[in-house]
PDB file of C-alpha atoms and ligand atoms in Angstrom:
ATOM      1  CA  MET A 163      96.924 111.946 130.889  1.00  0.00           C
ATOM      2  CA  PRO A 164      99.648 109.744 128.986  1.00  0.00           C
ATOM      3  CA  PRO A 165      99.237 109.971 125.109  1.00  0.00           C
ATOM      4  CA  LEU A 166      97.740 106.585 124.684  1.00  0.00           C
ATOM      5  CA  GLU A 167      94.921 107.104 127.256  1.00  0.00           C
ATOM      6  CA  ARG A 168      94.245 110.726 125.620  1.00  0.00           C
ATOM      7  CA  GLU A 169      93.954 108.864 122.647  1.00  0.00           C
ATOM      8  CA  ARG A 170      91.543 106.406 123.308  1.00  0.00           C
ATOM      9  CA  LEU A 171      89.885 109.340 125.250  1.00  0.00           C
ATOM     10  CA  ASP A 172      89.231 110.858 121.965  1.00  0.00           C
ATOM     11  CA  ALA A 173      88.426 107.761 120.121  1.00  0.00           C
ATOM     12  CA  TYR A 174      85.677 107.218 122.663  1.00  0.00           C
ATOM     13  CA  LEU A 175      84.069 111.058 122.308  1.00  0.00           C
ATOM     14  CA  GLY A 176      84.446 110.010 118.560  1.00  0.00           C
ATOM     15  CA  LEU A 177      82.882 106.886 118.528  1.00  0.00           C
ATOM     16  CA  LEU A 178      79.870 108.678 120.650  1.00  0.00           C
ATOM     17  CA  GLY A 179      79.507 111.713 118.544  1.00  0.00           C
ATOM     18  CA  LEU A 180      80.457 110.601 114.802  1.00  0.00           C
ATOM     19  CA  HIS A 181      77.634 108.117 114.728  1.00  0.00           C
ATOM     20  CA  ARG A 182      74.828 110.361 116.521  1.00  0.00           C
ATOM     21  CA  GLY A 183      71.249 109.150 115.196  1.00  0.00           C
ATOM     22  CA  ASP A 184      72.952 106.820 112.671  1.00  0.00           C
ATOM     23  CA  GLY A 185      71.950 103.961 113.933  1.00  0.00           C
ATOM     24  CA  VAL A 186      74.391 101.235 115.360  1.00  0.00           C
ATOM     25  CA  ALA A 187      76.318  99.750 112.654  1.00  0.00           C
ATOM     26  CA  ALA A 188      79.175 101.820 114.246  1.00  0.00           C
ATOM     27  CA  TYR A 189      78.826 100.570 117.336  1.00  0.00           C
ATOM     28  CA  ASP A 190      79.098  96.553 115.839  1.00  0.00           C
ATOM     29  CA  ALA A 191      81.904  98.134 114.496  1.00  0.00           C
ATOM     30  CA  ALA A 192      83.865  99.234 117.455  1.00  0.00           C
ATOM     31  CA  ALA A 193      82.654  96.615 119.633  1.00  0.00           C
ATOM     32  CA  ARG A 194      85.927  95.003 119.537  1.00  0.00           C
ATOM     33  CA  ALA A 195      88.209  98.327 120.816  1.00  0.00           C
ATOM     34  CA  TYR A 196      85.019  99.569 122.833  1.00  0.00           C
ATOM     35  CA  ASP A 197      85.993  98.707 126.831  1.00  0.00           C
ATOM     36  CA  GLY A 198      89.460 100.129 125.980  1.00  0.00           C
ATOM     37  CA  PHE A 199      87.962 103.461 125.029  1.00  0.00           C
ATOM     38  CA  ALA A 200      85.642 103.351 127.538  1.00  0.00           C
ATOM     39  CA  ARG A 201      87.787 102.402 130.396  1.00  0.00           C
ATOM     40  CA  ILE A 202      89.528 105.615 130.497  1.00  0.00           C
ATOM     41  CA  TRP A 203      86.176 107.842 130.151  1.00  0.00           C
ATOM     42  CA  ASP A 204      84.765 105.971 132.850  1.00  0.00           C
ATOM     43  CA  ASN A 205      87.865 106.140 135.015  1.00  0.00           C
ATOM     44  CA  CYS A 206      88.720 110.128 134.238  1.00  0.00           C
ATOM     45  CA  ILE A 207      85.816 112.712 133.170  1.00  0.00           C
ATOM     46  CA  ALA A 208      82.547 110.292 133.403  1.00  0.00           C
ATOM     47  CA  ALA A 209      83.879 109.245 137.184  1.00  0.00           C
ATOM     48  CA  PRO A 210      82.104 111.441 139.499  1.00  0.00           C
ATOM     49  CA  ALA A 211      78.614 111.020 137.654  1.00  0.00           C
ATOM     50  CA  LEU A 212      79.368 107.032 137.514  1.00  0.00           C
ATOM     51  CA  ALA A 213      79.851 107.390 141.389  1.00  0.00           C
ATOM     52  CA  HIS A 214      76.649 109.626 141.444  1.00  0.00           C
ATOM     53  CA  PHE A 215      74.626 107.014 139.240  1.00  0.00           C
ATOM     54  CA  ASN A 216      75.770 103.914 141.216  1.00  0.00           C
ATOM     55  CA  ALA A 217      74.418 105.538 144.554  1.00  0.00           C
ATOM     56  CA  LEU A 218      71.152 106.057 143.013  1.00  0.00           C
ATOM     57  CA  VAL A 219      70.782 102.810 141.401  1.00  0.00           C
ATOM     58  CA  THR A 220      71.034 101.280 144.871  1.00  0.00           C
ATOM     59  CA  GLU A 221      69.328 103.778 146.556  1.00  0.00           C
ATOM     60  CA  HIS A 222      66.271 102.885 144.431  1.00  0.00           C
ATOM     61  CA  LEU A 223      66.393  99.161 144.419  1.00  0.00           C
ATOM     62  CA  ALA A 224      64.597  97.372 146.235  1.00  0.00           C
ATOM     63  CA  PRO A 225      64.664  94.007 146.781  1.00  0.00           C
ATOM     64  CA  GLY A 226      64.258  91.394 143.788  1.00  0.00           C
ATOM     65  CA  ALA A 227      63.825  94.342 141.287  1.00  0.00           C
ATOM     66  CA  ASN A 228      63.138  94.120 137.805  1.00  0.00           C
ATOM     67  CA  VAL A 229      65.730  96.396 135.404  1.00  0.00           C
ATOM     68  CA  LEU A 230      66.429  97.490 132.712  1.00  0.00           C
ATOM     69  CA  ASP A 231      70.171  98.081 131.305  1.00  0.00           C
ATOM     70  CA  ALA A 232      69.208  99.953 128.131  1.00  0.00           C
ATOM     71  CA  GLY A 233      71.690 100.620 125.720  1.00  0.00           C
ATOM     72  CA  ALA A 234      74.212  98.103 127.827  1.00  0.00           C
ATOM     73  CA  GLY A 235      76.820  98.374 124.740  1.00  0.00           C
ATOM     74  CA  THR A 236      79.639  95.494 126.504  1.00  0.00           C
ATOM     75  CA  GLY A 237      77.880  95.163 129.728  1.00  0.00           C
ATOM     76  CA  GLU A 238      80.152  97.316 131.856  1.00  0.00           C
ATOM     77  CA  ARG A 239      77.068  98.724 133.291  1.00  0.00           C
ATOM     78  CA  THR A 240      75.396  95.547 133.200  1.00  0.00           C
ATOM     79  CA  ARG A 241      77.917  94.127 135.629  1.00  0.00           C
ATOM     80  CA  VAL A 242      77.697  96.782 138.260  1.00  0.00           C
ATOM     81  CA  LEU A 243      74.035  96.082 138.051  1.00  0.00           C
ATOM     82  CA  LEU A 244      74.415  92.400 138.754  1.00  0.00           C
ATOM     83  CA  SER A 245      76.596  93.496 141.833  1.00  0.00           C
ATOM     84  CA  GLN A 246      73.837  94.561 143.460  1.00  0.00           C
ATOM     85  CA  ASP A 247      72.171  91.629 146.093  1.00  0.00           C
ATOM     86  CA  THR A 248      68.696  93.326 145.606  1.00  0.00           C
ATOM     87  CA  VAL A 249      68.541  92.827 141.539  1.00  0.00           C
ATOM     88  CA  GLY A 250      66.003  90.014 140.468  1.00  0.00           C
ATOM     89  CA  HIS A 251      66.956  90.154 136.891  1.00  0.00           C
ATOM     90  CA  VAL A 252      68.185  92.749 134.236  1.00  0.00           C
ATOM     91  CA  VAL A 253      67.493  93.200 130.871  1.00  0.00           C
ATOM     92  CA  ALA A 254      70.537  94.023 129.050  1.00  0.00           C
ATOM     93  CA  LEU A 255      68.829  95.624 125.828  1.00  0.00           C
ATOM     94  CA  ASP A 256      71.191  96.942 122.947  1.00  0.00           C
ATOM     95  CA  GLY A 257      70.901  97.361 119.008  1.00  0.00           C
ATOM     96  CA  SER A 258      74.681  96.383 118.229  1.00  0.00           C
ATOM     97  CA  GLN A 259      75.123  92.742 117.957  1.00  0.00           C
ATOM     98  CA  GLY A 260      78.500  93.138 118.154  1.00  0.00           C
ATOM     99  CA  MET A 261      78.226  94.944 121.631  1.00  0.00           C
ATOM    100  CA  LEU A 262      75.924  92.503 123.368  1.00  0.00           C
ATOM    101  CA  ALA A 263      77.745  89.167 121.589  1.00  0.00           C
ATOM    102  CA  LEU A 264      80.703  90.385 124.181  1.00  0.00           C
ATOM    103  CA  ALA A 265      78.620  91.866 126.915  1.00  0.00           C
ATOM    104  CA  GLU A 266      76.873  87.741 126.396  1.00  0.00           C
ATOM    105  CA  ARG A 267      80.534  86.715 126.576  1.00  0.00           C
ATOM    106  CA  LYS A 268      81.718  88.870 129.717  1.00  0.00           C
ATOM    107  CA  LEU A 269      78.285  88.273 131.821  1.00  0.00           C
ATOM    108  CA  ARG A 270      77.208  84.677 133.130  1.00  0.00           C
ATOM    109  CA  ASP A 271      74.732  84.974 135.665  1.00  0.00           C
ATOM    110  CA  PRO A 272      71.106  83.507 135.359  1.00  0.00           C
ATOM    111  CA  ARG A 273      69.880  86.768 136.699  1.00  0.00           C
ATOM    112  CA  VAL A 274      70.566  88.441 133.094  1.00  0.00           C
ATOM    113  CA  VAL A 275      69.063  88.175 129.891  1.00  0.00           C
ATOM    114  CA  PHE A 276      70.439  89.671 126.349  1.00  0.00           C
ATOM    115  CA  VAL A 277      67.878  91.263 124.107  1.00  0.00           C
ATOM    116  CA  ARG A 278      68.440  92.903 120.809  1.00  0.00           C
ATOM    117  CA  GLY A 279      66.053  96.230 120.358  1.00  0.00           C
ATOM    118  CA  ASP A 280      65.711  99.927 119.811  1.00  0.00           C
ATOM    119  CA  VAL A 281      66.009 102.389 122.540  1.00  0.00           C
ATOM    120  CA  ASN A 282      63.424 104.345 120.942  1.00  0.00           C
ATOM    121  CA  ARG A 283      60.857 101.391 120.802  1.00  0.00           C
ATOM    122  CA  LEU A 284      61.038  99.142 123.544  1.00  0.00           C
ATOM    123  CA  PRO A 285      60.222  95.634 123.115  1.00  0.00           C
ATOM    124  CA  PHE A 286      58.227  95.601 126.304  1.00  0.00           C
ATOM    125  CA  PRO A 287      54.650  96.509 127.865  1.00  0.00           C
ATOM    126  CA  ASP A 288      54.270  98.912 129.984  1.00  0.00           C
ATOM    127  CA  ASN A 289      55.027  98.817 133.621  1.00  0.00           C
ATOM    128  CA  SER A 290      57.603  96.046 133.346  1.00  0.00           C
ATOM    129  CA  PHE A 291      60.672  97.519 134.990  1.00  0.00           C
ATOM    130  CA  ASP A 292      61.275  98.198 138.293  1.00  0.00           C
ATOM    131  CA  LEU A 293      64.050 100.384 137.339  1.00  0.00           C
ATOM    132  CA  VAL A 294      65.722 101.679 133.810  1.00  0.00           C
ATOM    133  CA  ALA A 295      69.248 102.552 133.911  1.00  0.00           C
ATOM    134  CA  SER A 296      71.002 103.755 130.897  1.00  0.00           C
ATOM    135  CA  THR A 297      74.723 105.673 130.668  1.00  0.00           C
ATOM    136  CA  TRP A 298      76.186 107.374 127.354  1.00  0.00           C
ATOM    137  CA  VAL A 299      73.135 106.349 125.389  1.00  0.00           C
ATOM    138  CA  VAL A 300      70.303 109.070 125.135  1.00  0.00           C
ATOM    139  CA  GLU A 301      72.722 111.681 123.677  1.00  0.00           C
ATOM    140  CA  THR A 302      73.728 109.647 120.951  1.00  0.00           C
ATOM    141  CA  LEU A 303      70.220 109.004 119.643  1.00  0.00           C
ATOM    142  CA  ASP A 304      68.729 111.738 116.981  1.00  0.00           C
ATOM    143  CA  ASP A 305      65.998 112.288 119.447  1.00  0.00           C
ATOM    144  CA  PRO A 306      67.252 111.888 123.528  1.00  0.00           C
ATOM    145  CA  ARG A 307      62.991 112.732 124.571  1.00  0.00           C
ATOM    146  CA  SER A 308      61.786 109.246 122.593  1.00  0.00           C
ATOM    147  CA  ALA A 309      63.845 106.905 124.309  1.00  0.00           C
ATOM    148  CA  VAL A 310      63.067 108.657 127.515  1.00  0.00           C
ATOM    149  CA  ARG A 311      59.555 108.933 126.876  1.00  0.00           C
ATOM    150  CA  GLU A 312      60.185 105.052 126.512  1.00  0.00           C
ATOM    151  CA  PHE A 313      61.972 105.001 129.758  1.00  0.00           C
ATOM    152  CA  VAL A 314      59.084 106.240 131.500  1.00  0.00           C
ATOM    153  CA  ARG A 315      56.512 103.885 129.874  1.00  0.00           C
ATOM    154  CA  VAL A 316      58.192 100.822 130.635  1.00  0.00           C
ATOM    155  CA  ILE A 317      58.713 101.944 134.282  1.00  0.00           C
ATOM    156  CA  LYS A 318      56.174 100.731 136.772  1.00  0.00           C
ATOM    157  CA  PRO A 319      54.270 103.229 138.403  1.00  0.00           C
ATOM    158  CA  ASP A 320      57.097 103.645 141.431  1.00  0.00           C
ATOM    159  CA  GLY A 321      59.848 103.067 139.520  1.00  0.00           C
ATOM    160  CA  VAL A 322      62.498 105.267 138.510  1.00  0.00           C
ATOM    161  CA  ALA A 323      64.541 105.791 134.992  1.00  0.00           C
ATOM    162  CA  ILE A 324      68.336 106.838 135.764  1.00  0.00           C
ATOM    163  CA  TYR A 325      70.469 108.095 132.987  1.00  0.00           C
ATOM    164  CA  ALA A 326      73.515 109.349 132.672  1.00  0.00           C
ATOM    165  CA  PHE A 327      74.514 111.729 129.147  1.00  0.00           C
ATOM    166  CA  CYS A 328      77.214 113.734 128.230  1.00  0.00           C
ATOM    167  CA  SER A 329      76.275 117.829 128.389  1.00  0.00           C
ATOM    168  CA  LEU A 330      77.318 120.598 127.116  1.00  0.00           C
ATOM    169  CA  PRO A 331      78.566 123.029 130.136  1.00  0.00           C
ATOM    170  CA  GLU A 332      76.072 126.146 130.537  1.00  0.00           C
ATOM    171  CA  GLY A 333      76.561 129.845 130.995  1.00  0.00           C
ATOM    172  CA  ARG A 334      79.668 131.108 129.530  1.00  0.00           C
ATOM    173  CA  GLY A 335      81.946 127.648 129.845  1.00  0.00           C
ATOM    174  CA  GLY A 336      79.511 126.166 127.471  1.00  0.00           C
ATOM    175  CA  ALA A 337      79.095 129.064 124.750  1.00  0.00           C
ATOM    176  CA  LEU A 338      82.876 129.407 124.657  1.00  0.00           C
ATOM    177  CA  LEU A 339      83.357 125.413 124.490  1.00  0.00           C
ATOM    178  CA  LYS A 340      80.998 125.709 121.817  1.00  0.00           C
ATOM    179  CA  ARG A 341      82.852 128.517 120.306  1.00  0.00           C
ATOM    180  CA  VAL A 342      86.061 126.639 120.007  1.00  0.00           C
ATOM    181  CA  ILE A 343      84.371 123.429 118.231  1.00  0.00           C
ATOM    182  CA  ASP A 344      82.769 125.310 116.099  1.00  0.00           C
ATOM    183  CA  LEU A 345      85.842 126.861 114.634  1.00  0.00           C
ATOM    184  CA  ALA A 346      88.316 124.172 115.115  1.00  0.00           C
ATOM    185  CA  ALA A 347      86.204 121.047 113.326  1.00  0.00           C
ATOM    186  CA  PRO A 348      82.899 122.569 112.273  1.00  0.00           C
ATOM    187  CA  ASP A 349      81.652 119.450 111.229  1.00  0.00           C
ATOM    188  CA  SER A 350      83.269 117.313 114.270  1.00  0.00           C
ATOM    189  CA  GLY A 351      80.751 115.015 115.193  1.00  0.00           C
ATOM    190  CA  PRO A 352      82.952 114.363 118.775  1.00  0.00           C
ATOM    191  CA  LEU A 353      81.268 116.905 120.453  1.00  0.00           C
ATOM    192  CA  SER A 354      77.698 117.475 118.520  1.00  0.00           C
ATOM    193  CA  VAL A 355      77.111 114.552 121.685  1.00  0.00           C
ATOM    194  CA  LEU A 356      77.752 117.320 124.391  1.00  0.00           C
ATOM    195  CA  LEU A 357      73.769 117.887 124.577  1.00  0.00           C
ATOM    196  CA  PRO A 358      72.609 121.707 125.849  1.00  0.00           C
ATOM    197  CA  GLU A 359      70.283 122.738 127.769  1.00  0.00           C
ATOM    198  CA  PRO A 360      66.744 123.038 125.474  1.00  0.00           C
ATOM    199  CA  GLU A 361      67.960 119.357 124.259  1.00  0.00           C
ATOM    200  CA  ARG A 362      68.147 117.577 127.144  1.00  0.00           C
ATOM    201  CA  PRO A 363      65.480 114.666 127.859  1.00  0.00           C
ATOM    202  CA  PHE A 364      64.150 115.988 131.641  1.00  0.00           C
ATOM    203  CA  HIS A 365      61.174 116.775 133.442  1.00  0.00           C
ATOM    204  CA  HIS A 366      61.632 119.039 136.482  1.00  0.00           C
ATOM    205  CA  CYS A 367      59.110 118.154 139.084  1.00  0.00           C
ATOM    206  CA  GLU A 368      58.949 116.642 142.804  1.00  0.00           C
ATOM    207  CA  ARG A 369      59.889 113.195 141.836  1.00  0.00           C
ATOM    208  CA  SER A 370      62.800 113.754 139.510  1.00  0.00           C
ATOM    209  CA  SER A 371      66.342 115.164 139.896  1.00  0.00           C
ATOM    210  CA  LEU A 372      69.379 116.208 137.968  1.00  0.00           C
ATOM    211  CA  HIS A 373      73.053 116.706 139.025  1.00  0.00           C
ATOM    212  CA  GLN A 374      76.399 117.839 136.729  1.00  0.00           C
ATOM    213  CA  PHE A 375      79.733 116.729 137.085  1.00  0.00           C
ATOM    214  CA  SER A 376      82.705 117.935 135.482  1.00  0.00           C
ATOM    215  CA  GLY A 377      82.102 121.239 135.200  1.00  0.00           C
ATOM    216  CA  GLY A 378      78.658 120.637 133.570  1.00  0.00           C
ATOM    217  CA  LEU A 379      79.844 118.028 131.051  1.00  0.00           C
ATOM    218  CA  THR A 380      78.324 114.781 132.325  1.00  0.00           C
ATOM    219  CA  THR A 381      74.724 114.660 133.588  1.00  0.00           C
ATOM    220  CA  VAL A 382      72.831 112.110 135.744  1.00  0.00           C
ATOM    221  CA  ALA A 383      69.435 112.543 135.195  1.00  0.00           C
ATOM    222  CA  VAL A 384      66.336 110.495 137.295  1.00  0.00           C
ATOM    223  CA  VAL A 385      62.789 110.935 136.026  1.00  0.00           C
ATOM    224  CA  ALA A 386      59.461 108.862 137.447  1.00  0.00           C
ATOM    225  CA  LYS A 387      56.172 107.367 135.831  1.00  0.00           C
ATOM    226  CA  CYS A 388      54.690 110.677 136.502  1.00  0.00           C
ATOM    227  CA  CYS A 389      57.662 112.864 134.314  1.00  0.00           C
ATOM    228  CA  VAL A 390      56.676 114.322 131.067  1.00  0.00           C
ATOM    229  CA  ILE A 391      59.535 114.677 128.880  1.00  0.00           C
ATOM    230  CA  GLU A 392      57.821 116.520 126.122  1.00  0.00           C
ATOM    231  CA  SER A 393      59.002 119.157 128.079  1.00  0.00           C
ATOM    232  CA  THR A 394      60.978 120.388 131.289  1.00  0.00           C
ATOM    233  CA  HIS A 395      58.210 122.757 133.150  1.00  0.00           C
ATOM    234  CA  LEU A 396      54.742 121.138 132.236  1.00  0.00           C
ATOM    235  CA  PRO A 397      53.096 119.892 134.587  1.00  0.00           C
ATOM    236  CA  CYS A 398      52.998 116.130 135.850  1.00  0.00           C
ATOM    237  CA  LYS A 399      50.795 113.777 134.082  1.00  0.00           C
ATOM    238  CA  LEU A 400      49.902 111.747 137.019  1.00  0.00           C
ATOM    239  CA  PRO A 401      49.054 113.344 140.679  1.00  0.00           C
TER     240      PRO A 401
HETATM  241  C1  LIG B 795      78.889 104.748 124.103  1.00  0.00           C
HETATM  242  S1  LIG B 795      77.584 103.237 124.828  1.00  0.00           S
HETATM  243  C2  LIG B 795      77.248 102.696 126.225  1.00  0.00           C
HETATM  244  C3  LIG B 795      77.321 101.430 126.109  1.00  0.00           C
HETATM  245  C4  LIG B 795      77.318 101.327 128.050  1.00  0.00           C
HETATM  246  N1  LIG B 795      75.650 101.890 128.222  1.00  0.00           N
HETATM  247  C5  LIG B 795      78.200 101.874 128.698  1.00  0.00           C
HETATM  248  O1  LIG B 795      78.160 102.795 129.498  1.00  0.00           O
HETATM  249  O2  LIG B 795      79.435 101.520 128.442  1.00  0.00           O
HETATM  250  C6  LIG B 795      76.493 103.269 123.294  1.00  0.00           C
HETATM  251  C7  LIG B 795      75.118 102.056 123.119  1.00  0.00           C
HETATM  252  O3  LIG B 795      74.269 102.539 122.872  1.00  0.00           O
HETATM  253  C8  LIG B 795      73.282 101.775 121.791  1.00  0.00           C
HETATM  254  N2  LIG B 795      72.570 102.452 120.964  1.00  0.00           N
HETATM  255  C9  LIG B 795      72.550 103.217 120.208  1.00  0.00           C
HETATM  256  N3  LIG B 795      71.156 103.563 119.547  1.00  0.00           N
HETATM  257  C10 LIG B 795      70.616 102.797 119.894  1.00  0.00           C
HETATM  258  C11 LIG B 795      69.332 102.319 119.812  1.00  0.00           C
HETATM  259  N4  LIG B 795      68.607 103.378 118.731  1.00  0.00           N
HETATM  260  N5  LIG B 795      68.830 101.231 120.512  1.00  0.00           N
HETATM  261  C12 LIG B 795      69.665 100.378 121.126  1.00  0.00           C
HETATM  262  N6  LIG B 795      71.239 100.786 121.267  1.00  0.00           N
HETATM  263  C13 LIG B 795      71.457 101.776 120.625  1.00  0.00           C
HETATM  264  C14 LIG B 795      75.077 101.522 120.915  1.00  0.00           C
HETATM  265  O4  LIG B 795      74.661 100.188 119.784  1.00  0.00           O
HETATM  266  C15 LIG B 795      76.103 101.100 121.903  1.00  0.00           C
HETATM  267  O5  LIG B 795      76.330 100.041 122.471  1.00  0.00           O
END
């Protein structure tokens, strides 16, 4: 990878990790540079996960679907959602005014509205959306499960939430990576963002799915209305 791209990728991971759980002020500050970092990430390490994410979105979108992009950032994923003819409306929600302002400037489409809000307390009633989509957001939060519980609350009974996040590879590869990180940079934020398996916000059931990519560094999950996010193996809360 050319040095400039490498630098931007490092900066992007730094942005994700250094600011885990400390609000959205950092994204406000970094908004203008964000797309430069994110492009490298999206086109390199995250590319296989995003291809799967996009295929899942296409598969689950019914005509006229009402979609929430949770943690929409500068709107790059919102743009992909809007490229689907079946989409009725998209709400692009983010906590950072700076990120949202850029999204609003880029996306002029009557089907999208921009909302400033917190993914841990979504400002929508239960059962509002056919689909919640979210990329590279839950791992930046103190409590990733809290946001996914909110996704489940706001989807309709036959809706789904599809979300991608950075993960710590399982097995020896992950253990080795963690050891190297701990030794090299014990206080480094960037890789604290790789969610280890016990912290992953997910629930195993017939309607959910979880796939990993790039050696386990990225994960794409789907959960449904029946899912109990507190623990991966509890029984579903609905039949
Ligand atoms: C790494 S960016 C991802 C943006 C976009 N989804 C993408 O794929 O490019 C994380 C985004 O989550 C937002 N965010 C972080 N914590 C949030 C919260 N509690 N509520 C709403 N948005 C939040 C940040 O402002 C930022 O725009």
